[in-house]
Structure formats: C-alpha cells, structure tokens
Coordinates of C-alpha atoms in Angstrom, one line a residue:
Chain E
M1 CA -58.5 21.6 52.2
P2 CA -55.9 21.8 55.0
A3 CA -56.0 18.7 57.2
P4 CA -58.4 19.3 60.2
P5 CA -57.1 19.9 63.6
V6 CA -57.5 16.6 65.9
G7 CA -58.6 16.6 69.7
V8 CA -58.0 13.3 71.8
V9 CA -59.9 12.7 74.9
G10 CA -57.7 10.2 77.0
L11 CA -54.2 10.6 77.1
G12 CA -53.0 7.2 78.0
Q13 CA -50.8 4.7 76.2
L14 CA -53.1 5.0 73.0
G15 CA -54.4 8.4 73.0
G16 CA -51.1 10.1 74.3
S17 CA -49.2 8.1 71.7
L18 CA -51.6 9.5 68.8
A19 CA -51.6 12.8 70.3
V20 CA -47.5 13.1 70.8
A21 CA -47.2 11.6 67.0
L22 CA -49.6 13.9 65.1
A23 CA -47.7 17.1 67.4
A24 CA -44.3 15.6 66.2
A25 CA -45.7 15.3 62.3
G26 CA -46.6 19.1 63.0
R27 CA -50.4 18.5 62.8
P28 CA -52.5 21.0 65.1
V29 CA -53.4 18.7 68.1
A30 CA -55.4 19.2 71.2
G31 CA -55.9 17.0 74.1
W32 CA -57.7 16.2 77.4
D33 CA -57.7 13.8 80.2
V34 CA -59.2 13.6 83.6
D35 CA -55.8 12.7 84.9
P36 CA -53.7 16.0 85.4
A37 CA -50.1 13.8 85.2
A38 CA -51.4 12.6 82.0
R39 CA -52.3 16.4 80.8
D40 CA -48.8 17.3 81.9
A41 CA -47.0 14.8 80.0
A42 CA -48.8 15.2 76.8
A43 CA -48.4 19.1 77.1
A44 CA -44.7 18.8 77.6
R45 CA -44.5 16.8 74.0
G46 CA -46.2 19.5 72.3
V47 CA -50.4 18.7 72.9
R48 CA -51.9 21.8 73.5
I49 CA -54.4 20.6 76.5
T50 CA -58.0 22.2 76.3
R51 CA -61.9 21.2 77.0
E52 CA -62.8 22.5 73.7
L53 CA -62.3 20.3 70.6
A54 CA -62.8 20.3 67.1
G55 CA -62.1 18.6 63.4
V56 CA -61.6 14.9 64.1
V57 CA -62.0 14.0 68.1
V58 CA -60.7 10.8 69.4
L59 CA -62.3 9.1 72.3
A60 CA -59.5 7.1 73.8
V61 CA -60.6 6.1 76.8
P62 CA -61.3 2.8 78.2
L63 CA -64.5 0.9 77.1
P64 CA -66.5 1.2 80.5
A65 CA -65.8 5.2 80.4
M66 CA -66.4 5.6 76.4
A67 CA -70.3 6.4 77.1
T68 CA -69.4 9.4 79.4
A69 CA -65.9 10.7 77.9
L70 CA -67.4 13.9 76.1
D71 CA -68.9 14.8 79.5
G72 CA -67.9 18.3 80.7
L73 CA -66.1 18.9 77.1
T74 CA -67.1 21.2 74.4
V75 CA -67.2 19.8 71.1
D76 CA -67.6 21.7 67.9
P77 CA -71.2 20.5 66.4
D78 CA -69.4 19.5 63.1
A79 CA -66.5 17.7 64.6
T80 CA -66.1 14.2 63.5
V81 CA -66.1 11.9 66.2
T82 CA -64.1 8.6 66.4
D83 CA -62.8 6.2 69.0
L84 CA -60.0 3.8 69.5
G85 CA -61.8 0.9 71.5
S86 CA -61.0 -2.7 71.1
V87 CA -65.0 -3.5 70.6
K88 CA -66.9 -1.8 67.7
R89 CA -70.7 -2.9 68.2
P90 CA -71.3 -1.8 71.7
V91 CA -69.3 1.5 71.0
L92 CA -71.6 2.0 67.8
D93 CA -74.9 1.6 70.1
T94 CA -73.9 4.0 72.7
V95 CA -71.4 6.8 71.3
G96 CA -72.2 5.9 67.7
R97 CA -76.2 6.8 68.5
A98 CA -75.3 9.9 70.6
S99 CA -72.8 11.3 67.8
G100 CA -75.0 10.5 64.8
A101 CA -73.7 10.4 61.4
R102 CA -70.9 12.1 62.6
F103 CA -69.2 9.0 64.4
V104 CA -66.8 6.7 62.6
G105 CA -65.6 3.9 64.7
G106 CA -61.8 2.8 65.0
H107 CA -59.8 0.4 66.5
P108 CA -55.9 0.7 66.1
M109 CA -54.3 -2.8 66.3
C110 CA -51.5 -2.0 68.4
G111 CA -50.8 -1.2 72.0
T112 CA -48.8 -3.3 74.5
E113 CA -49.6 -5.0 77.7
R114 CA -48.7 -1.8 79.4
S115 CA -50.7 1.3 79.9
G116 CA -50.9 4.9 81.1
P117 CA -48.7 8.0 79.8
A118 CA -45.6 6.4 81.1
A119 CA -46.2 3.7 78.2
V120 CA -46.6 6.6 75.5
D121 CA -44.7 5.8 72.5
P122 CA -45.4 8.0 69.0
G123 CA -44.0 5.2 67.2
L124 CA -46.4 2.8 68.2
F125 CA -48.8 2.8 65.1
T126 CA -46.1 2.6 62.5
G127 CA -47.1 -0.3 60.2
A128 CA -50.0 -0.9 62.2
R129 CA -53.4 -2.0 61.0
W130 CA -56.0 0.5 62.0
A131 CA -59.7 -0.8 61.5
L132 CA -62.0 1.9 60.7
C133 CA -65.8 1.2 60.4
L134 CA -68.0 1.9 57.3
E135 CA -71.3 1.5 58.4
P136 CA -74.3 1.9 55.8
D137 CA -74.9 5.4 57.0
T138 CA -71.0 6.5 57.6
E139 CA -70.4 9.4 55.6
L140 CA -67.3 8.5 53.4
H141 CA -65.9 12.4 53.8
R142 CA -65.9 11.8 57.4
W143 CA -64.4 8.3 57.3
L144 CA -61.9 9.8 55.2
R145 CA -60.8 12.2 57.6
V146 CA -60.3 9.8 60.4
A147 CA -58.2 7.7 58.1
G148 CA -56.2 10.8 57.3
V149 CA -55.4 10.8 60.9
A150 CA -54.6 7.2 61.3
M151 CA -52.4 7.5 58.1
A152 CA -50.6 10.6 59.3
V153 CA -49.0 8.6 62.1
G154 CA -48.2 5.5 59.9
A155 CA -51.1 3.2 60.1
E156 CA -52.7 1.3 57.5
V157 CA -56.3 1.5 57.4
V158 CA -58.6 -1.4 57.2
P159 CA -62.3 -0.8 55.9
V160 CA -64.6 -3.1 57.7
T161 CA -68.1 -3.2 59.5
A162 CA -68.3 -3.5 62.9
A163 CA -70.0 -6.4 63.0
E164 CA -67.1 -7.7 60.8
H165 CA -64.6 -6.1 63.3
D166 CA -65.9 -7.7 66.2
D167 CA -65.7 -11.1 65.0
A168 CA -62.4 -10.6 63.7
V169 CA -60.9 -9.2 67.1
A170 CA -62.9 -12.0 69.1
A171 CA -60.6 -14.6 66.9
I172 CA -57.1 -12.8 67.3
S173 CA -57.3 -10.9 70.4
S174 CA -60.3 -11.7 72.9
V175 CA -59.7 -15.5 72.4
P176 CA -55.7 -15.2 72.8
H177 CA -56.1 -13.4 76.1
L178 CA -58.8 -15.9 77.4
L179 CA -56.3 -18.7 76.6
A180 CA -53.4 -17.2 78.4
A181 CA -55.4 -16.6 81.4
A182 CA -56.5 -20.2 81.4
L183 CA -53.0 -21.4 81.1
A184 CA -51.6 -19.4 83.3
A185 CA -54.3 -20.3 86.2
A186 CA -53.6 -24.3 85.1
A187 CA -50.0 -24.1 85.5
E188 CA -50.3 -22.5 88.9
Q189 CA -52.7 -25.6 89.9
S190 CA -49.8 -28.0 88.8
G191 CA -47.8 -26.3 91.4
P192 CA -44.3 -24.3 91.8
L193 CA -42.3 -26.9 90.0
A194 CA -44.1 -26.4 86.6
L195 CA -43.9 -22.5 87.2
A196 CA -40.2 -22.9 87.8
L197 CA -39.6 -24.5 84.5
A198 CA -41.8 -22.5 82.3
A199 CA -39.5 -21.3 79.6
G200 CA -40.1 -19.1 76.6
S201 CA -43.1 -20.6 75.0
F202 CA -45.0 -20.3 78.2
R203 CA -43.9 -17.0 78.7
D204 CA -44.8 -16.0 75.3
A205 CA -48.1 -17.6 75.5
T206 CA -49.0 -15.8 78.7
R207 CA -47.2 -12.4 78.3
V208 CA -50.7 -10.8 77.0
I209 CA -52.4 -11.6 80.0
G210 CA -50.0 -8.7 81.9
S211 CA -52.6 -6.4 80.5
D212 CA -54.9 -4.5 82.9
P213 CA -57.8 -7.3 83.7
A214 CA -60.2 -4.7 83.9
F215 CA -59.2 -3.7 80.3
V216 CA -59.3 -7.4 79.1
T217 CA -62.9 -8.4 80.7
A218 CA -64.3 -5.1 79.3
M219 CA -63.0 -6.3 75.9
V220 CA -64.3 -10.2 76.1
E221 CA -67.6 -9.3 77.8
G222 CA -68.2 -6.5 75.4
N223 CA -68.0 -9.0 72.8
A224 CA -69.3 -12.0 74.5
G225 CA -71.0 -13.4 71.2
P226 CA -68.3 -13.6 69.1
T227 CA -65.8 -14.5 71.6
A228 CA -67.9 -17.4 72.6
A229 CA -68.2 -18.4 68.8
A230 CA -64.4 -17.8 68.5
L231 CA -63.5 -19.7 71.6
A232 CA -66.3 -22.9 70.4
R233 CA -63.7 -22.8 67.0
V234 CA -60.3 -23.2 69.1
Q235 CA -62.3 -25.9 71.1
E236 CA -63.2 -27.7 67.8
Q237 CA -59.6 -27.6 66.6
L238 CA -58.2 -28.6 70.0
A239 CA -60.5 -32.0 69.3
R240 CA -58.4 -33.0 66.0
P241 CA -55.5 -35.6 66.2
W242 CA -52.7 -33.5 67.5
A243 CA -50.2 -34.5 64.6
E244 CA -53.0 -32.9 62.4
L245 CA -53.6 -29.8 64.4
V246 CA -49.9 -29.1 65.0
A247 CA -49.5 -29.3 61.2
A248 CA -52.2 -27.0 60.7
G249 CA -51.1 -24.4 63.0
H250 CA -47.9 -24.3 61.7
A251 CA -48.7 -23.9 57.9
V252 CA -50.5 -20.8 59.2
A253 CA -48.0 -19.5 61.7
T254 CA -45.0 -19.5 59.0
R255 CA -46.7 -18.9 55.9
S256 CA -45.2 -16.1 54.1
R257 CA -47.4 -13.6 52.3
G258 CA -46.2 -11.1 50.1
R259 CA -48.7 -7.8 48.7
R260 CA -50.0 -6.5 45.6
T261 CA -50.5 -2.9 45.5
V262 CA -54.2 -2.0 44.4
R263 CA -56.0 0.9 43.9
V264 CA -59.7 1.2 45.0
P265 CA -62.2 3.6 44.3
L266 CA -64.1 5.8 47.1
D267 CA -66.9 3.6 47.2
R268 CA -68.1 1.6 50.4
T269 CA -68.7 -1.7 48.6
A270 CA -65.3 -1.4 47.1
L271 CA -63.8 -0.4 50.4
L272 CA -65.1 -3.2 52.3
A273 CA -64.0 -5.7 49.8
L274 CA -60.4 -4.6 50.4
G275 CA -60.8 -5.0 53.8
R276 CA -62.3 -8.7 53.8
A277 CA -59.6 -9.7 51.2
G278 CA -57.1 -8.8 54.2
G279 CA -56.0 -5.6 52.7
A280 CA -55.5 -2.2 53.7
V281 CA -55.4 1.2 52.7
T282 CA -52.3 3.4 52.9
R283 CA -52.9 6.7 51.0
R284 CA -55.4 8.9 49.3
L285 CA -55.3 9.6 45.9
G286 CA -57.8 12.0 44.5
A287 CA -61.1 9.9 44.0
F288 CA -59.1 6.7 44.8
V289 CA -57.3 5.0 47.6
E290 CA -54.1 3.4 47.3
G291 CA -53.5 -0.1 49.3
W292 CA -52.5 -3.5 49.3
V293 CA -54.1 -6.9 49.5
P294 CA -51.9 -10.3 50.6
A295 CA -50.7 -12.3 47.8
E296 CA -49.3 -15.6 47.9
E297 CA -45.4 -15.4 47.9
P298 CA -44.5 -17.3 44.3
Chain Z
M1 CA -11.3 -34.2 90.7
P2 CA -11.0 -32.6 87.1
A3 CA -14.1 -32.4 85.5
P4 CA -15.0 -35.1 83.3
P5 CA -14.6 -34.4 79.4
V6 CA -18.1 -34.3 77.7
G7 CA -19.1 -35.8 74.7
V8 CA -22.3 -34.4 72.7
V9 CA -24.3 -36.5 70.1
G10 CA -26.3 -34.2 67.8
L11 CA -24.8 -30.6 66.9
G12 CA -28.0 -28.8 66.1
Q13 CA -29.3 -25.9 68.3
L14 CA -29.2 -27.5 71.7
G15 CA -26.2 -30.0 71.4
G16 CA -24.2 -27.7 69.3
S17 CA -24.9 -24.2 71.9
L18 CA -24.0 -26.9 74.7
A19 CA -20.6 -28.0 73.1
V20 CA -19.6 -24.8 71.7
A21 CA -20.2 -23.2 75.3
L22 CA -18.4 -25.6 76.9
A23 CA -15.6 -25.4 74.8
A24 CA -15.4 -21.6 75.2
A25 CA -15.4 -22.5 79.0
G26 CA -12.0 -24.0 78.4
R27 CA -13.8 -27.7 79.1
P28 CA -12.8 -30.5 76.9
V29 CA -15.6 -31.4 74.8
A30 CA -15.7 -33.8 71.8
G31 CA -18.9 -34.2 69.5
W32 CA -20.5 -36.1 66.5
D33 CA -23.8 -35.2 64.2
V34 CA -24.8 -37.4 61.3
D35 CA -24.7 -34.0 59.3
P36 CA -21.3 -33.1 58.2
A37 CA -22.6 -29.3 58.0
A38 CA -23.2 -29.6 61.9
R39 CA -20.0 -31.5 62.2
D40 CA -17.9 -28.5 60.4
A41 CA -19.8 -25.7 62.4
A42 CA -19.3 -27.3 65.7
A43 CA -15.5 -28.1 64.5
A44 CA -14.9 -24.2 63.7
R45 CA -16.1 -23.2 67.3
G46 CA -13.6 -25.7 69.0
V47 CA -15.5 -28.6 69.4
R48 CA -13.4 -31.9 68.8
I49 CA -15.3 -34.1 66.4
T50 CA -15.2 -38.0 67.0
R51 CA -17.1 -41.1 67.4
E52 CA -15.6 -41.9 70.5
L53 CA -17.1 -40.6 73.5
A54 CA -16.6 -40.5 77.0
G55 CA -17.1 -38.9 80.4
V56 CA -20.5 -37.0 80.1
V57 CA -22.3 -38.4 77.1
V58 CA -25.0 -36.1 76.1
L59 CA -27.8 -37.3 73.8
A60 CA -28.9 -34.2 72.0
V61 CA -31.0 -35.6 69.3
P62 CA -34.9 -35.4 68.4
L63 CA -36.9 -37.9 70.3
P64 CA -37.7 -40.4 67.6
A65 CA -33.8 -40.4 67.1
M66 CA -33.0 -41.0 70.7
A67 CA -33.0 -44.8 71.0
T68 CA -30.4 -44.9 68.1
A69 CA -28.5 -41.9 68.7
L70 CA -25.6 -44.1 70.0
D71 CA -25.4 -46.6 66.9
G72 CA -22.0 -46.5 65.5
L73 CA -20.3 -44.8 68.0
T74 CA -17.9 -45.8 70.8
V75 CA -18.4 -45.0 74.2
D76 CA -16.6 -45.8 77.4
P77 CA -18.2 -48.5 79.6
D78 CA -18.1 -45.9 82.4
A79 CA -19.5 -43.0 80.3
T80 CA -22.3 -41.3 82.3
V81 CA -25.2 -41.2 79.5
T82 CA -27.6 -38.2 79.5
D83 CA -29.9 -36.4 77.3
L84 CA -31.8 -33.3 76.5
G85 CA -35.1 -34.7 75.3
S86 CA -38.2 -32.7 76.1
V87 CA -40.2 -35.6 77.6
K88 CA -38.7 -37.9 80.2
R89 CA -40.5 -41.0 80.7
P90 CA -40.2 -42.4 77.3
V91 CA -36.6 -41.7 77.5
L92 CA -36.1 -43.7 80.6
D93 CA -38.0 -46.5 79.4
T94 CA -35.8 -47.0 76.3
V95 CA -32.3 -45.2 76.6
G96 CA -32.3 -45.5 80.2
R97 CA -33.0 -49.4 80.1
A98 CA -30.5 -49.9 77.6
S99 CA -27.8 -47.9 79.7
G100 CA -28.9 -48.9 83.3
A101 CA -27.6 -47.2 86.2
R102 CA -25.4 -45.0 83.9
F103 CA -28.1 -43.1 82.5
V104 CA -29.4 -39.8 83.9
G105 CA -32.3 -38.2 82.2
G106 CA -32.2 -34.2 81.6
H107 CA -34.3 -31.4 80.0
P108 CA -32.6 -27.8 79.9
M109 CA -35.8 -25.5 79.6
C110 CA -34.5 -23.5 76.9
G111 CA -34.3 -23.2 72.9
T112 CA -36.2 -21.6 70.5
E113 CA -38.7 -22.1 67.5
R114 CA -35.4 -22.4 65.2
S115 CA -33.3 -25.2 64.8
G116 CA -29.8 -26.8 63.3
P117 CA -26.5 -25.8 64.0
A118 CA -27.1 -21.8 62.4
A119 CA -29.2 -21.6 65.4
V120 CA -26.4 -22.5 68.0
D121 CA -25.9 -20.0 70.4
P122 CA -23.7 -20.2 73.5
G123 CA -25.5 -18.1 75.6
L124 CA -28.6 -20.3 75.1
F125 CA -28.4 -22.0 78.7
T126 CA -27.4 -18.8 81.1
G127 CA -29.8 -18.6 83.6
A128 CA -32.1 -21.3 82.3
R129 CA -33.5 -24.1 84.3
W130 CA -32.4 -27.5 83.7
A131 CA -34.5 -30.4 85.0
L132 CA -32.2 -33.4 85.9
C133 CA -34.0 -36.8 86.9
L134 CA -33.1 -38.3 90.2
E135 CA -34.7 -41.6 90.1
P136 CA -34.6 -44.1 92.8
D137 CA -31.8 -45.8 91.1
T138 CA -30.2 -42.8 90.2
E139 CA -26.4 -42.7 91.1
L140 CA -25.9 -39.5 93.0
H141 CA -22.5 -39.0 91.7
R142 CA -23.4 -39.5 88.3
W143 CA -26.3 -36.7 88.6
L144 CA -23.9 -34.3 90.1
R145 CA -21.5 -34.9 86.9
V146 CA -23.9 -33.9 84.6
A147 CA -25.6 -31.4 86.8
G148 CA -21.5 -30.1 87.0
V149 CA -22.1 -29.8 83.1
A150 CA -25.3 -27.6 83.3
M151 CA -23.8 -25.2 85.5
A152 CA -20.8 -24.7 83.7
V153 CA -22.8 -23.3 80.8
G154 CA -25.1 -21.0 83.2
A155 CA -28.0 -23.1 83.9
E156 CA -29.4 -23.8 87.4
V157 CA -30.7 -27.6 88.1
V158 CA -34.0 -28.7 88.9
P159 CA -34.1 -32.0 90.4
V160 CA -37.2 -34.0 89.4
T161 CA -38.3 -37.3 88.9
A162 CA -38.9 -38.2 85.0
A163 CA -42.8 -38.3 86.1
E164 CA -42.7 -35.0 88.0
H165 CA -41.3 -33.4 85.1
D166 CA -43.7 -34.9 82.3
D167 CA -46.2 -33.7 84.3
A168 CA -45.1 -29.9 84.6
V169 CA -44.0 -29.8 81.3
A170 CA -47.3 -30.9 79.8
A171 CA -48.7 -28.3 81.5
I172 CA -45.9 -25.1 80.7
S173 CA -44.9 -26.4 77.2
S174 CA -47.0 -29.6 75.4
V175 CA -50.6 -27.4 76.0
P176 CA -48.9 -24.0 75.3
H177 CA -47.9 -25.5 71.7
L178 CA -51.4 -27.0 71.1
L179 CA -53.3 -24.0 72.1
A180 CA -51.0 -21.9 69.6
A181 CA -51.8 -24.3 67.0
A182 CA -55.7 -24.2 67.7
L183 CA -55.7 -20.6 67.6
A184 CA -53.8 -20.2 64.5
A185 CA -56.0 -22.8 62.8
A186 CA -59.2 -21.4 64.1
A187 CA -58.1 -18.0 63.0
E188 CA -57.3 -19.0 59.4
Q189 CA -60.9 -20.4 59.4
S190 CA -62.1 -16.5 60.4
G191 CA -60.7 -15.3 57.0
P192 CA -58.3 -13.1 55.9
L193 CA -59.5 -10.0 57.7
A194 CA -59.0 -11.7 60.8
L195 CA -55.3 -12.4 60.2
A196 CA -54.8 -8.9 58.4
L197 CA -56.0 -7.5 61.9
A198 CA -53.9 -10.0 64.1
A199 CA -51.7 -7.7 66.2
G200 CA -49.3 -8.4 68.9
S201 CA -51.3 -10.8 71.1
F202 CA -52.0 -13.3 68.2
R203 CA -48.3 -13.1 67.2
D204 CA -47.2 -13.8 70.9
A205 CA -49.6 -16.6 71.2
T206 CA -48.7 -18.2 67.9
R207 CA -45.1 -17.9 67.9
V208 CA -44.4 -21.1 69.6
I209 CA -45.9 -23.1 66.9
G210 CA -43.6 -22.0 64.2
S211 CA -41.2 -24.7 65.7
D212 CA -40.7 -27.6 63.3
P213 CA -44.0 -29.6 63.8
A214 CA -42.1 -33.0 63.9
F215 CA -40.7 -32.1 67.1
V216 CA -43.7 -30.5 68.4
T217 CA -45.8 -33.6 67.3
A218 CA -42.9 -35.9 68.9
M219 CA -43.2 -33.8 72.0
V220 CA -47.0 -34.1 72.5
E221 CA -47.4 -37.7 71.5
G222 CA -44.4 -38.8 73.7
N223 CA -46.4 -37.5 76.7
A224 CA -49.8 -38.1 75.9
G225 CA -51.3 -38.7 79.1
P226 CA -50.1 -35.8 80.8
T227 CA -50.5 -33.8 78.0
A228 CA -54.3 -34.6 78.0
A229 CA -54.8 -34.3 81.6
A230 CA -53.0 -30.6 81.4
L231 CA -55.3 -29.6 78.3
A232 CA -58.3 -30.7 80.5
R233 CA -57.4 -28.7 83.3
V234 CA -57.0 -25.4 80.8
Q235 CA -60.5 -26.5 79.5
E236 CA -61.9 -26.5 83.0
Q237 CA -60.6 -22.9 83.5
L238 CA -61.9 -21.8 80.2
A239 CA -65.3 -22.4 81.9
R240 CA -64.9 -20.3 84.5
P241 CA -66.4 -16.7 84.1
W242 CA -64.5 -14.8 82.1
A243 CA -63.9 -11.9 84.4
E244 CA -62.9 -14.2 87.4
L245 CA -60.8 -16.1 84.6
V246 CA -59.0 -13.3 83.7
A247 CA -58.2 -11.9 87.1
A248 CA -56.8 -15.5 88.2
G249 CA -54.4 -15.6 85.0
H250 CA -53.1 -12.1 85.6
A251 CA -52.1 -12.5 89.4
V252 CA -50.1 -15.8 87.8
A253 CA -48.7 -13.8 85.0
T254 CA -47.7 -10.9 86.8
R255 CA -46.9 -12.1 90.5
S256 CA -43.5 -10.9 91.5
R257 CA -41.2 -13.4 93.5
G258 CA -38.1 -13.3 94.8
R259 CA -35.4 -15.8 95.6
R260 CA -33.9 -17.3 98.9
T261 CA -30.7 -18.8 99.3
V262 CA -30.5 -22.3 100.6
R263 CA -28.2 -24.9 101.1
V264 CA -29.3 -28.9 100.8
P265 CA -27.7 -31.9 101.5
L266 CA -26.5 -34.3 98.6
D267 CA -29.4 -36.4 99.4
R268 CA -32.3 -37.6 96.8
T269 CA -35.3 -36.9 99.2
A270 CA -33.9 -33.4 100.1
L271 CA -32.9 -32.5 96.6
L272 CA -36.4 -33.6 95.2
A273 CA -38.0 -31.4 98.0
L274 CA -36.4 -28.5 96.4
G275 CA -37.3 -29.0 92.8
R276 CA -41.0 -29.6 94.0
A277 CA -40.7 -26.0 96.0
G278 CA -39.9 -24.4 92.7
G279 CA -36.1 -23.8 93.2
A280 CA -33.0 -24.9 91.6
V281 CA -29.3 -25.9 92.5
T282 CA -26.8 -23.3 91.5
R283 CA -23.6 -24.8 92.5
R284 CA -21.7 -27.7 94.5
L285 CA -20.3 -27.0 98.2
G286 CA -18.8 -30.1 99.2
A287 CA -21.4 -32.3 100.6
F288 CA -23.9 -29.7 100.1
V289 CA -25.5 -27.9 97.1
E290 CA -26.1 -24.2 97.1
G291 CA -29.3 -23.2 95.4
W292 CA -32.7 -21.0 95.8
V293 CA -36.4 -21.4 96.6
P294 CA -39.0 -18.8 95.4
A295 CA -40.0 -16.4 98.1
E296 CA -42.9 -14.0 98.2
E297 CA -41.8 -10.6 97.6
P298 CA -42.6 -8.7 100.8

C-alpha cells in the first residue's frame, strides 16, 4: 500500500518544517495557512498549496485555534486527522470528538523558542520523540498511518494515552516554562546588578521563556491540573536539604543510558507498555514494530 | 608602571584558563596546582610552574579549599591577593581577614558545567562580567591591579560589595542550580515516559545541574541566607496567575538593552554606583575608568 498523502494545516515552525521535510523526502504533501506569507514560503519549498486535504491531515496550529482549524477547508471523509498540539486531553475533547474515530492525537517533542515560517527547518524532527495517542477507541491502522508520517521525517514514535502524555509534559515542559518565568521575574526584582552578572546558568535556565507567551500560556492553562501537580512535586523537592537535592538532580541529569532494541506486536497494550518503559517505535515490520527501550549502561 | 606579574593557585578550568590566557597575551604568569597533571598541562601552554608567587596572586581553588590554598607556597608580602570563588562574604571572612588590606575578592561570571584542566579555554573570559569587590577598606590601587588582570583577558569588571555580589548571585546562579536539581529529581519521579519525552526546554533547564555536585553544594550552602531569600522570591512569583507570570518572565528574558559609554572617576562611591546601575568597567584612562551602563533601546 503506497504511503497516503499528507495535508498540513498551519505552515509555521512545526507545520512548515513537517511539510517541507515530507516534500524533501518525496512524499506527496499539500498544505494551507491563513497567512499568505507562510503559504508562499512553503510553496517555494515543494508544498502544494490547497484547501482540499486528504490522507493524513495534520493540524499544526496553536492550541486556541485548534477547534476551528478545518473551517473553510474540504477534508476527505476518510482522512485520518492528527495534530501537533502540546496538550492532548483538551484536543481530544474538541477536535477528537468532532473527528470521531478518525482522530489520532500527536505531539512531536521538538521546536524551539522561535516561531513562524522563518523558523522552518526540515531537520527539526530528526531523532525527536513524537508522542502519538492510543486511546481505547483509536483505530490501530490510522495510528500506524500517522506513525508512518512521523518516522518519515526521522522522528521516533512514543505510544501514549492522552492522559499519560499530559502528565509527562507537565513535568518536562510546562513546569520548566513556569520556573523559567519565575526565575526571570524574580531576578528582575533583584535589580540591574543581578541582571548584569547573569551568566550561562541563568541564560540556559530562562531561554525557554523567550517563546511566544500566548503559546506558553495556552500550554500551561490547557493542562492546568497536571501542571499544578507537577509544580507541587518540584516544590516538595525544593524542601529537601540542599546537598541531598543537588546530588539527586545531578544523578538524573548526568545518567548515561543505552538503548536495547525490541520488537513489539501491533497491539495497543504492548505498544503502550513500550511507551511507559521510556521506549519508542522506530519502524514498522509487518505485524510488528521495531523500537528500543532504555537500558542502564553496564 | 609595568603590569605586575600574576600567580595563579589552582590550574583547573577557571585558573588554568586565566593563566593560559595571560601567558598568550604576553603577560608574565606563574602558577601552582596540587595536581601534577594540571601543572603539566599549564606548563605546556606557557605558564611557569613555581611555589613562589608575587604581583597579583589569584586563588582559583574550590570554596572549601580557599582558606588553605596558600599553605606551602611562598607569597611576596606586598602581593595583592584575589580569588575567583562564587561567593564573596565567606571568602572575605576567611582569606580576606588573613590577607588584610592586600585582599580584593573577585568572581568572574563564566565557566561551564565542565571542570578540571581538560576544560581550560583561554577565551573563557572574553566579554564576561567579572565582579570585583570594593569594600570600605579596599585599597583602590590594589583593586585596579586586579581589574587590570581581568580586563587583560577580555572581561568587563563590575564593581560590587561582597554583600551585593552574594545577593545577586543567589538570584542568578544559586537558585537556578537548585531549580534545575528539583526539576530533574521531580521528573525522575514521574517515570521513564516523562524522561523519554524530555526535549529542549527540559535539557536547557537541567543542563546546569551537570556541574560537580560538591561545587554546587558549596556555592549554595556558602551563601545560604541570600539563596533562601532569592528562592522565596521565586516561590512568590510562582504563586502569581500563570498568564501574568509567563508575560512577566517573557518580558525580562527578551528585553533588548543597549549600552551607553560612561567615564567614572577612580572613586569607590562612583564605581559602586556604576555596578548597581548594571554597568561595567572596560578600561583604565588615567584618573578615570571607561565603562558602560545599560540603556533602553529606543
């Protein structure tokens, strides 16, 4: 079966990078953006611009625009719809409900603090984890189609439920954004001398808050429960004796982990177990997928 | 008056980089390290290895070793003694008291999470801020000698009191290290899936905790009062509504600031005012220094 065409709605950093990477890989890719400049930039790099989409339709728009992203577009009734949003339960409740069993939620763990078509980079997905939701009613053949798109641009697919995804990104994305904002705002209170002395550790710690504040706010407010819970876990850590806290953080940050190759049957339970083990899928092999799980270095 | 010789005690990342940068600039530089490998590496790059030090003697050893760094070495009684430690009040209370008016505390705001002679980089100080303490009893001619060493390797000198320095670095260095440790330790609790999905924002936010835990612990515990106060200010920020917090952090992290050149008389009050304004000294001009202060971009 030939790979289905891909239609990308929203041609900013993530959607534009995906469309251009697929076009560069020789895959038929169409796209649309409300911004004519984004359309022109993508068209110049091999993306067919159209309002008629089929195959795998990727919603690559900001979270607040997700529910209306398909307004005015014509989508093949058999198309599989996916998205690149940074929270998954709210998208499942809106777009997912509207698209029914055709919907497979996704979230590539890449992107930078830059945005828009000027930040398009077809190498953005190479080696990145791409979370892909396997809900109880997800049709496995549609999940595999979207996984094929992710793997075609070099990503590794992490099978998750929307709830597991949202809990995990609260800890590793939402909370880092809030800590960076709090650190920057508190340093500002300390005055010009503190900001003048700010060096590498401060710049690393606050870089992420250079992202579009509307995007960051939508991410944390759209995932408020898990974010609050993850922030509370960080606060508990901050109450530990400092020497103990520093040693624990150092151990996590510097742990060297290898990978062990595994084969997993095309089965929801087995795929989700791979994701929970910290592994990812790297290719389809008939009735199996090949992937890896972390392995402690000897 | 010719530039005085420099003697560097401790030839790891900071001390080794300083000694090698000075040697490359043609300045007479001697050094010592308890580790023969560090001595050999520095000698190979033009540093004279000796236990007899004069001119400006730089203590480039970890904080716990600072008080005994000169044991077994012969130091010219007229030498000016300075240090590169990341906290200043405790060093002033120990080394400062032992060296009397000959002591000028310093702290270059550079270095990476790497350490030891393999991390030596003579370009490390280029463009970095170098905090240099002007206490009520600091002899200005000695302060200028140490400032000359910092400027010779491309740093910009920030005049501060030890107390001002320690408050500022608590906010922009100690707290970022603790937040990074708490973030990493809390993500570990979230399990393998969260760590597998961890991408750019998490890696940026936790990179700093890759530093030697003994170094980090000495820094935060040696500056416990200001660090606890700065951490409390971050906690207050975290209690703000998220949209407001994100907007405030973004504004600080992305503010574009220019520089306005200024001349400042060689006077303690004027120099400290320059530091409090977020400025720095870049060169000596007779009875003045030239420097800059931040200026809002038009």
